[in-house]
Amino acid sequence: MAKPDDRSNNPARLQNAIDHTLANMNEAEDYLDEHADEISAVDKQNIEEKNQRRQQAINGFIEEKKDEQNV
C-alpha cells in the first residue's frame, strides 16, 4: 500500500535547503575573497558559475516554498 502524500513539512524542508545552499554560497565567496590570487582563473570561474547555479536553486526553492504555503 502506498504511503499517503504528506507535504506538511515541505516549507520547513525547503527553508532548510535555502539555508544550506546560502551557507555554501557564502563559504565559496569567502574562499574567493581570501584565495582569489592563489587559484587559477579556471577554478575561480568554476566557483563563480557554481554560485550562480546556487542562486538559481535558491530562487526556485523560494518560489516552491511560496506555492506550498499558499496550498
PDB file of N, CA, C and O in Angstrom:
ATOM      1  N   MET A   1       0.843  -1.178   0.000  1.00  0.00           N
ATOM      2  CA  MET A   1       0.000   0.000   0.000  1.00  0.00           C
ATOM      3  C   MET A   1       0.890   1.245   0.000  1.00  0.00           C
ATOM      4  O   MET A   1       1.850   1.339   0.748  1.00  0.00           O
ATOM      5  N   ALA A   2       0.546   2.209  -0.817  1.00  0.00           N
ATOM      6  CA  ALA A   2       1.319   3.441  -0.931  1.00  0.00           C
ATOM      7  C   ALA A   2       1.106   4.317   0.299  1.00  0.00           C
ATOM      8  O   ALA A   2       0.027   4.338   0.893  1.00  0.00           O
ATOM      9  N   LYS A   3       2.158   5.006   0.662  1.00  0.00           N
ATOM     10  CA  LYS A   3       2.061   5.930   1.788  1.00  0.00           C
ATOM     11  C   LYS A   3       1.248   7.149   1.368  1.00  0.00           C
ATOM     12  O   LYS A   3       1.340   7.592   0.212  1.00  0.00           O
ATOM     13  N   PRO A   4       0.487   7.729   2.280  1.00  0.00           N
ATOM     14  CA  PRO A   4      -0.228   8.958   1.936  1.00  0.00           C
ATOM     15  C   PRO A   4       0.758  10.090   1.652  1.00  0.00           C
ATOM     16  O   PRO A   4       1.854  10.120   2.196  1.00  0.00           O
ATOM     17  N   ASP A   5       0.347  10.986   0.790  1.00  0.00           N
ATOM     18  CA  ASP A   5       1.201  12.115   0.405  1.00  0.00           C
ATOM     19  C   ASP A   5       1.131  13.184   1.486  1.00  0.00           C
ATOM     20  O   ASP A   5       0.176  13.945   1.564  1.00  0.00           O
ATOM     21  N   ASP A   6       2.161  13.233   2.344  1.00  0.00           N
ATOM     22  CA  ASP A   6       2.202  14.204   3.449  1.00  0.00           C
ATOM     23  C   ASP A   6       3.193  15.305   3.107  1.00  0.00           C
ATOM     24  O   ASP A   6       4.397  15.101   3.116  1.00  0.00           O
ATOM     25  N   ARG A   7       2.679  16.460   2.808  1.00  0.00           N
ATOM     26  CA  ARG A   7       3.528  17.598   2.441  1.00  0.00           C
ATOM     27  C   ARG A   7       3.586  18.645   3.551  1.00  0.00           C
ATOM     28  O   ARG A   7       4.007  19.771   3.312  1.00  0.00           O
ATOM     29  N   SER A   8       3.178  18.291   4.729  1.00  0.00           N
ATOM     30  CA  SER A   8       3.092  19.270   5.814  1.00  0.00           C
ATOM     31  C   SER A   8       4.459  19.840   6.186  1.00  0.00           C
ATOM     32  O   SER A   8       4.544  20.961   6.686  1.00  0.00           O
ATOM     33  N   ASN A   9       5.528  19.089   5.943  1.00  0.00           N
ATOM     34  CA  ASN A   9       6.853  19.580   6.312  1.00  0.00           C
ATOM     35  C   ASN A   9       7.593  20.227   5.138  1.00  0.00           C
ATOM     36  O   ASN A   9       8.754  20.599   5.283  1.00  0.00           O
ATOM     37  N   ASN A  10       6.955  20.365   4.001  1.00  0.00           N
ATOM     38  CA  ASN A  10       7.642  20.920   2.838  1.00  0.00           C
ATOM     39  C   ASN A  10       8.181  22.334   3.053  1.00  0.00           C
ATOM     40  O   ASN A  10       9.323  22.602   2.683  1.00  0.00           O
ATOM     41  N   PRO A  11       7.429  23.272   3.628  1.00  0.00           N
ATOM     42  CA  PRO A  11       8.011  24.605   3.839  1.00  0.00           C
ATOM     43  C   PRO A  11       9.273  24.563   4.705  1.00  0.00           C
ATOM     44  O   PRO A  11      10.259  25.231   4.399  1.00  0.00           O
ATOM     45  N   ALA A  12       9.266  23.758   5.745  1.00  0.00           N
ATOM     46  CA  ALA A  12      10.457  23.656   6.602  1.00  0.00           C
ATOM     47  C   ALA A  12      11.602  22.993   5.854  1.00  0.00           C
ATOM     48  O   ALA A  12      12.761  23.402   5.976  1.00  0.00           O
ATOM     49  N   ARG A  13      11.300  21.974   5.078  1.00  0.00           N
ATOM     50  CA  ARG A  13      12.323  21.281   4.295  1.00  0.00           C
ATOM     51  C   ARG A  13      12.925  22.230   3.260  1.00  0.00           C
ATOM     52  O   ARG A  13      14.146  22.267   3.068  1.00  0.00           O
ATOM     53  N   LEU A  14      12.080  23.019   2.627  1.00  0.00           N
ATOM     54  CA  LEU A  14      12.566  23.977   1.635  1.00  0.00           C
ATOM     55  C   LEU A  14      13.404  25.075   2.292  1.00  0.00           C
ATOM     56  O   LEU A  14      14.430  25.484   1.742  1.00  0.00           O
ATOM     57  N   GLN A  15      12.996  25.537   3.467  1.00  0.00           N
ATOM     58  CA  GLN A  15      13.783  26.552   4.172  1.00  0.00           C
ATOM     59  C   GLN A  15      15.145  25.996   4.550  1.00  0.00           C
ATOM     60  O   GLN A  15      16.157  26.693   4.457  1.00  0.00           O
ATOM     61  N   ASN A  16      15.189  24.731   4.940  1.00  0.00           N
ATOM     62  CA  ASN A  16      16.459  24.087   5.259  1.00  0.00           C
ATOM     63  C   ASN A  16      17.360  24.051   4.028  1.00  0.00           C
ATOM     64  O   ASN A  16      18.560  24.321   4.112  1.00  0.00           O
ATOM     65  N   ALA A  17      16.774  23.744   2.877  1.00  0.00           N
ATOM     66  CA  ALA A  17      17.549  23.716   1.634  1.00  0.00           C
ATOM     67  C   ALA A  17      18.063  25.112   1.287  1.00  0.00           C
ATOM     68  O   ALA A  17      19.211  25.270   0.845  1.00  0.00           O
ATOM     69  N   ILE A  18      17.233  26.128   1.482  1.00  0.00           N
ATOM     70  CA  ILE A  18      17.645  27.515   1.228  1.00  0.00           C
ATOM     71  C   ILE A  18      18.811  27.884   2.140  1.00  0.00           C
ATOM     72  O   ILE A  18      19.831  28.414   1.676  1.00  0.00           O
ATOM     73  N   ASP A  19      18.669  27.589   3.421  1.00  0.00           N
ATOM     74  CA  ASP A  19      19.713  27.932   4.388  1.00  0.00           C
ATOM     75  C   ASP A  19      21.027  27.230   4.061  1.00  0.00           C
ATOM     76  O   ASP A  19      22.099  27.840   4.112  1.00  0.00           O
ATOM     77  N   HIS A  20      20.948  25.955   3.730  1.00  0.00           N
ATOM     78  CA  HIS A  20      22.142  25.163   3.421  1.00  0.00           C
ATOM     79  C   HIS A  20      22.831  25.696   2.156  1.00  0.00           C
ATOM     80  O   HIS A  20      24.056  25.844   2.120  1.00  0.00           O
ATOM     81  N   THR A  21      22.037  25.994   1.142  1.00  0.00           N
ATOM     82  CA  THR A  21      22.593  26.489  -0.115  1.00  0.00           C
ATOM     83  C   THR A  21      23.219  27.869   0.075  1.00  0.00           C
ATOM     84  O   THR A  21      24.293  28.154  -0.464  1.00  0.00           O
ATOM     85  N   LEU A  22      22.564  28.725   0.859  1.00  0.00           N
ATOM     86  CA  LEU A  22      23.135  30.049   1.161  1.00  0.00           C
ATOM     87  C   LEU A  22      24.460  29.916   1.905  1.00  0.00           C
ATOM     88  O   LEU A  22      25.407  30.663   1.625  1.00  0.00           O
ATOM     89  N   ALA A  23      24.523  28.987   2.842  1.00  0.00           N
ATOM     90  CA  ALA A  23      25.759  28.787   3.595  1.00  0.00           C
ATOM     91  C   ALA A  23      26.885  28.351   2.662  1.00  0.00           C
ATOM     92  O   ALA A  23      28.018  28.850   2.761  1.00  0.00           O
ATOM     93  N   ASN A  24      26.576  27.446   1.743  1.00  0.00           N
ATOM     94  CA  ASN A  24      27.591  27.003   0.776  1.00  0.00           C
ATOM     95  C   ASN A  24      28.027  28.150  -0.129  1.00  0.00           C
ATOM     96  O   ASN A  24      29.215  28.293  -0.441  1.00  0.00           O
ATOM     97  N   MET A  25      27.076  28.960  -0.524  1.00  0.00           N
ATOM     98  CA  MET A  25      27.377  30.095  -1.388  1.00  0.00           C
ATOM     99  C   MET A  25      28.285  31.095  -0.663  1.00  0.00           C
ATOM    100  O   MET A  25      29.283  31.561  -1.235  1.00  0.00           O
ATOM    101  N   ASN A  26      27.951  31.388   0.579  1.00  0.00           N
ATOM    102  CA  ASN A  26      28.757  32.325   1.368  1.00  0.00           C
ATOM    103  C   ASN A  26      30.156  31.772   1.619  1.00  0.00           C
ATOM    104  O   ASN A  26      31.141  32.515   1.574  1.00  0.00           O
ATOM    105  N   GLU A  27      30.242  30.485   1.876  1.00  0.00           N
ATOM    106  CA  GLU A  27      31.545  29.862   2.099  1.00  0.00           C
ATOM    107  C   GLU A  27      32.413  29.966   0.837  1.00  0.00           C
ATOM    108  O   GLU A  27      33.612  30.264   0.918  1.00  0.00           O
ATOM    109  N   ALA A  28      31.812  29.751  -0.318  1.00  0.00           N
ATOM    110  CA  ALA A  28      32.553  29.856  -1.574  1.00  0.00           C
ATOM    111  C   ALA A  28      33.005  31.296  -1.814  1.00  0.00           C
ATOM    112  O   ALA A  28      34.130  31.534  -2.268  1.00  0.00           O
ATOM    113  N   GLU A  29      32.144  32.259  -1.515  1.00  0.00           N
ATOM    114  CA  GLU A  29      32.514  33.665  -1.681  1.00  0.00           C
ATOM    115  C   GLU A  29      33.652  34.052  -0.735  1.00  0.00           C
ATOM    116  O   GLU A  29      34.580  34.764  -1.130  1.00  0.00           O
ATOM    117  N   ASP A  30      33.570  33.576   0.498  1.00  0.00           N
ATOM    118  CA  ASP A  30      34.645  33.844   1.455  1.00  0.00           C
ATOM    119  C   ASP A  30      35.958  33.237   0.972  1.00  0.00           C
ATOM    120  O   ASP A  30      37.019  33.859   1.086  1.00  0.00           O
ATOM    121  N   TYR A  31      35.879  32.037   0.440  1.00  0.00           N
ATOM    122  CA  TYR A  31      37.077  31.369  -0.086  1.00  0.00           C
ATOM    123  C   TYR A  31      37.688  32.199  -1.213  1.00  0.00           C
ATOM    124  O   TYR A  31      38.904  32.400  -1.257  1.00  0.00           O
ATOM    125  N   LEU A  32      36.830  32.675  -2.115  1.00  0.00           N
ATOM    126  CA  LEU A  32      37.333  33.504  -3.216  1.00  0.00           C
ATOM    127  C   LEU A  32      37.965  34.789  -2.695  1.00  0.00           C
ATOM    128  O   LEU A  32      39.004  35.217  -3.201  1.00  0.00           O
ATOM    129  N   ASP A  33      37.336  35.399  -1.709  1.00  0.00           N
ATOM    130  CA  ASP A  33      37.880  36.636  -1.143  1.00  0.00           C
ATOM    131  C   ASP A  33      39.274  36.412  -0.557  1.00  0.00           C
ATOM    132  O   ASP A  33      40.156  37.256  -0.685  1.00  0.00           O
ATOM    133  N   GLU A  34      39.467  35.272   0.075  1.00  0.00           N
ATOM    134  CA  GLU A  34      40.728  35.001   0.748  1.00  0.00           C
ATOM    135  C   GLU A  34      41.803  34.422  -0.170  1.00  0.00           C
ATOM    136  O   GLU A  34      42.997  34.621   0.070  1.00  0.00           O
ATOM    137  N   HIS A  35      41.395  33.694  -1.213  1.00  0.00           N
ATOM    138  CA  HIS A  35      42.369  32.944  -2.003  1.00  0.00           C
ATOM    139  C   HIS A  35      42.315  33.224  -3.505  1.00  0.00           C
ATOM    140  O   HIS A  35      42.897  32.470  -4.282  1.00  0.00           O
ATOM    141  N   ALA A  36      41.645  34.280  -3.905  1.00  0.00           N
ATOM    142  CA  ALA A  36      41.481  34.553  -5.335  1.00  0.00           C
ATOM    143  C   ALA A  36      42.818  34.676  -6.056  1.00  0.00           C
ATOM    144  O   ALA A  36      42.943  34.261  -7.209  1.00  0.00           O
ATOM    145  N   ASP A  37      43.823  35.204  -5.375  1.00  0.00           N
ATOM    146  CA  ASP A  37      45.120  35.383  -6.017  1.00  0.00           C
ATOM    147  C   ASP A  37      45.943  34.091  -6.038  1.00  0.00           C
ATOM    148  O   ASP A  37      46.975  34.022  -6.694  1.00  0.00           O
ATOM    149  N   GLU A  38      45.461  33.050  -5.354  1.00  0.00           N
ATOM    150  CA  GLU A  38      46.194  31.795  -5.276  1.00  0.00           C
ATOM    151  C   GLU A  38      45.629  30.708  -6.178  1.00  0.00           C
ATOM    152  O   GLU A  38      46.272  29.673  -6.351  1.00  0.00           O
ATOM    153  N   ILE A  39      44.421  30.908  -6.726  1.00  0.00           N
ATOM    154  CA  ILE A  39      43.809  29.875  -7.545  1.00  0.00           C
ATOM    155  C   ILE A  39      43.806  30.302  -9.011  1.00  0.00           C
ATOM    156  O   ILE A  39      43.919  31.483  -9.331  1.00  0.00           O
ATOM    157  N   SER A  40      43.660  29.321  -9.876  1.00  0.00           N
ATOM    158  CA  SER A  40      43.682  29.613 -11.305  1.00  0.00           C
ATOM    159  C   SER A  40      42.404  30.332 -11.723  1.00  0.00           C
ATOM    160  O   SER A  40      41.378  30.286 -11.038  1.00  0.00           O
ATOM    161  N   ALA A  41      42.477  30.973 -12.856  1.00  0.00           N
ATOM    162  CA  ALA A  41      41.309  31.678 -13.392  1.00  0.00           C
ATOM    163  C   ALA A  41      40.175  30.702 -13.669  1.00  0.00           C
ATOM    164  O   ALA A  41      38.997  31.032 -13.468  1.00  0.00           O
ATOM    165  N   VAL A  42      40.527  29.499 -14.104  1.00  0.00           N
ATOM    166  CA  VAL A  42      39.511  28.484 -14.388  1.00  0.00           C
ATOM    167  C   VAL A  42      38.800  28.069 -13.103  1.00  0.00           C
ATOM    168  O   VAL A  42      37.571  27.964 -13.071  1.00  0.00           O
ATOM    169  N   ASP A  43      39.564  27.845 -12.035  1.00  0.00           N
ATOM    170  CA  ASP A  43      38.957  27.471 -10.757  1.00  0.00           C
ATOM    171  C   ASP A  43      38.065  28.597 -10.233  1.00  0.00           C
ATOM    172  O   ASP A  43      36.968  28.343  -9.719  1.00  0.00           O
ATOM    173  N   LYS A  44      38.528  29.817 -10.366  1.00  0.00           N
ATOM    174  CA  LYS A  44      37.731  30.961  -9.916  1.00  0.00           C
ATOM    175  C   LYS A  44      36.427  31.038 -10.707  1.00  0.00           C
ATOM    176  O   LYS A  44      35.352  31.227 -10.133  1.00  0.00           O
ATOM    177  N   GLN A  45      36.516  30.852 -12.008  1.00  0.00           N
ATOM    178  CA  GLN A  45      35.330  30.894 -12.851  1.00  0.00           C
ATOM    179  C   GLN A  45      34.371  29.762 -12.478  1.00  0.00           C
ATOM    180  O   GLN A  45      33.158  29.971 -12.416  1.00  0.00           O
ATOM    181  N   ASN A  46      34.913  28.571 -12.209  1.00  0.00           N
ATOM    182  CA  ASN A  46      34.063  27.439 -11.827  1.00  0.00           C
ATOM    183  C   ASN A  46      33.301  27.724 -10.536  1.00  0.00           C
ATOM    184  O   ASN A  46      32.114  27.411 -10.429  1.00  0.00           O
ATOM    185  N   ILE A  47      33.972  28.316  -9.572  1.00  0.00           N
ATOM    186  CA  ILE A  47      33.321  28.650  -8.301  1.00  0.00           C
ATOM    187  C   ILE A  47      32.235  29.701  -8.523  1.00  0.00           C
ATOM    188  O   ILE A  47      31.132  29.598  -7.979  1.00  0.00           O
ATOM    189  N   GLU A  48      32.533  30.703  -9.322  1.00  0.00           N
ATOM    190  CA  GLU A  48      31.550  31.751  -9.600  1.00  0.00           C
ATOM    191  C   GLU A  48      30.332  31.182 -10.331  1.00  0.00           C
ATOM    192  O   GLU A  48      29.189  31.549 -10.032  1.00  0.00           O
ATOM    193  N   GLU A  49      30.571  30.282 -11.280  1.00  0.00           N
ATOM    194  CA  GLU A  49      29.463  29.665 -12.013  1.00  0.00           C
ATOM    195  C   GLU A  49      28.622  28.783 -11.088  1.00  0.00           C
ATOM    196  O   GLU A  49      27.395  28.760 -11.192  1.00  0.00           O
ATOM    197  N   LYS A  50      29.281  28.072 -10.192  1.00  0.00           N
ATOM    198  CA  LYS A  50      28.547  27.237  -9.242  1.00  0.00           C
ATOM    199  C   LYS A  50      27.682  28.101  -8.336  1.00  0.00           C
ATOM    200  O   LYS A  50      26.546  27.744  -8.027  1.00  0.00           O
ATOM    201  N   ASN A  51      28.197  29.264  -7.923  1.00  0.00           N
ATOM    202  CA  ASN A  51      27.398  30.156  -7.095  1.00  0.00           C
ATOM    203  C   ASN A  51      26.204  30.715  -7.870  1.00  0.00           C
ATOM    204  O   ASN A  51      25.146  30.942  -7.291  1.00  0.00           O
ATOM    205  N   GLN A  52      26.367  30.923  -9.167  1.00  0.00           N
ATOM    206  CA  GLN A  52      25.227  31.356  -9.980  1.00  0.00           C
ATOM    207  C   GLN A  52      24.155  30.264 -10.002  1.00  0.00           C
ATOM    208  O   GLN A  52      22.958  30.565  -9.883  1.00  0.00           O
ATOM    209  N   ARG A  53      24.570  29.015 -10.135  1.00  0.00           N
ATOM    210  CA  ARG A  53      23.613  27.905 -10.115  1.00  0.00           C
ATOM    211  C   ARG A  53      22.962  27.785  -8.740  1.00  0.00           C
ATOM    212  O   ARG A  53      21.759  27.511  -8.633  1.00  0.00           O
ATOM    213  N   ARG A  54      23.742  28.023  -7.698  1.00  0.00           N
ATOM    214  CA  ARG A  54      23.177  28.003  -6.344  1.00  0.00           C
ATOM    215  C   ARG A  54      22.114  29.087  -6.195  1.00  0.00           C
ATOM    216  O   ARG A  54      21.072  28.856  -5.593  1.00  0.00           O
ATOM    217  N   GLN A  55      22.379  30.283  -6.717  1.00  0.00           N
ATOM    218  CA  GLN A  55      21.403  31.372  -6.630  1.00  0.00           C
ATOM    219  C   GLN A  55      20.128  31.000  -7.372  1.00  0.00           C
ATOM    220  O   GLN A  55      19.017  31.267  -6.901  1.00  0.00           O
ATOM    221  N   GLN A  56      20.253  30.358  -8.529  1.00  0.00           N
ATOM    222  CA  GLN A  56      19.070  29.913  -9.266  1.00  0.00           C
ATOM    223  C   GLN A  56      18.289  28.879  -8.458  1.00  0.00           C
ATOM    224  O   GLN A  56      17.054  28.906  -8.422  1.00  0.00           O
ATOM    225  N   ALA A  57      19.009  27.985  -7.795  1.00  0.00           N
ATOM    226  CA  ALA A  57      18.349  26.974  -6.968  1.00  0.00           C
ATOM    227  C   ALA A  57      17.611  27.643  -5.808  1.00  0.00           C
ATOM    228  O   ALA A  57      16.466  27.275  -5.501  1.00  0.00           O
ATOM    229  N   ILE A  58      18.246  28.616  -5.177  1.00  0.00           N
ATOM    230  CA  ILE A  58      17.610  29.332  -4.072  1.00  0.00           C
ATOM    231  C   ILE A  58      16.335  30.005  -4.551  1.00  0.00           C
ATOM    232  O   ILE A  58      15.290  29.932  -3.887  1.00  0.00           O
ATOM    233  N   ASN A  59      16.395  30.658  -5.706  1.00  0.00           N
ATOM    234  CA  ASN A  59      15.205  31.314  -6.249  1.00  0.00           C
ATOM    235  C   ASN A  59      14.085  30.298  -6.477  1.00  0.00           C
ATOM    236  O   ASN A  59      12.917  30.568  -6.187  1.00  0.00           O
ATOM    237  N   GLY A  60      14.444  29.121  -6.982  1.00  0.00           N
ATOM    238  CA  GLY A  60      13.458  28.067  -7.185  1.00  0.00           C
ATOM    239  C   GLY A  60      12.872  27.572  -5.869  1.00  0.00           C
ATOM    240  O   GLY A  60      11.658  27.350  -5.761  1.00  0.00           O
ATOM    241  N   PHE A  61      13.731  27.392  -4.859  1.00  0.00           N
ATOM    242  CA  PHE A  61      13.249  26.964  -3.545  1.00  0.00           C
ATOM    243  C   PHE A  61      12.274  27.981  -2.967  1.00  0.00           C
ATOM    244  O   PHE A  61      11.246  27.618  -2.378  1.00  0.00           O
ATOM    245  N   ILE A  62      12.588  29.261  -3.130  1.00  0.00           N
ATOM    246  CA  ILE A  62      11.716  30.320  -2.596  1.00  0.00           C
ATOM    247  C   ILE A  62      10.357  30.279  -3.274  1.00  0.00           C
ATOM    248  O   ILE A  62       9.312  30.365  -2.611  1.00  0.00           O
ATOM    249  N   GLU A  63      10.348  30.136  -4.588  1.00  0.00           N
ATOM    250  CA  GLU A  63       9.075  30.066  -5.314  1.00  0.00           C
ATOM    251  C   GLU A  63       8.281  28.831  -4.899  1.00  0.00           C
ATOM    252  O   GLU A  63       7.065  28.907  -4.704  1.00  0.00           O
ATOM    253  N   GLU A  64       8.953  27.710  -4.771  1.00  0.00           N
ATOM    254  CA  GLU A  64       8.278  26.480  -4.360  1.00  0.00           C
ATOM    255  C   GLU A  64       7.718  26.620  -2.945  1.00  0.00           C
ATOM    256  O   GLU A  64       6.611  26.167  -2.651  1.00  0.00           O
ATOM    257  N   LYS A  65       8.485  27.271  -2.072  1.00  0.00           N
ATOM    258  CA  LYS A  65       8.016  27.478  -0.696  1.00  0.00           C
ATOM    259  C   LYS A  65       6.768  28.361  -0.683  1.00  0.00           C
ATOM    260  O   LYS A  65       5.812  28.088   0.058  1.00  0.00           O
ATOM    261  N   LYS A  66       6.761  29.411  -1.511  1.00  0.00           N
ATOM    262  CA  LYS A  66       5.574  30.272  -1.615  1.00  0.00           C
ATOM    263  C   LYS A  66       4.360  29.452  -2.066  1.00  0.00           C
ATOM    264  O   LYS A  66       3.264  29.605  -1.522  1.00  0.00           O
ATOM    265  N   ASP A  67       4.574  28.585  -3.072  1.00  0.00           N
ATOM    266  CA  ASP A  67       3.493  27.743  -3.559  1.00  0.00           C
ATOM    267  C   ASP A  67       2.981  26.821  -2.473  1.00  0.00           C
ATOM    268  O   ASP A  67       1.772  26.626  -2.315  1.00  0.00           O
ATOM    269  N   GLU A  68       3.880  26.224  -1.706  1.00  0.00           N
ATOM    270  CA  GLU A  68       3.498  25.295  -0.640  1.00  0.00           C
ATOM    271  C   GLU A  68       2.712  26.010   0.460  1.00  0.00           C
ATOM    272  O   GLU A  68       1.794  25.439   1.043  1.00  0.00           O
ATOM    273  N   GLN A  69       3.079  27.249   0.737  1.00  0.00           N
ATOM    274  CA  GLN A  69       2.398  27.985   1.816  1.00  0.00           C
ATOM    275  C   GLN A  69       1.020  28.468   1.375  1.00  0.00           C
ATOM    276  O   GLN A  69       0.180  28.736   2.215  1.00  0.00           O
ATOM    277  N   ASN A  70       0.796  28.557   0.074  1.00  0.00           N
ATOM    278  CA  ASN A  70      -0.494  29.009  -0.436  1.00  0.00           C
ATOM    279  C   ASN A  70      -1.471  27.858  -0.631  1.00  0.00           C
ATOM    280  O   ASN A  70      -2.613  28.089  -0.964  1.00  0.00           O
ATOM    281  N   VAL A  71      -1.007  26.635  -0.433  1.00  0.00           N
ATOM    282  CA  VAL A  71      -1.880  25.470  -0.651  1.00  0.00           C
ATOM    283  C   VAL A  71      -2.791  25.265   0.516  1.00  0.00           C
ATOM    284  O   VAL A  71      -2.645  25.571   1.602  1.00  0.00           O
TER     285      VAL A  71
END
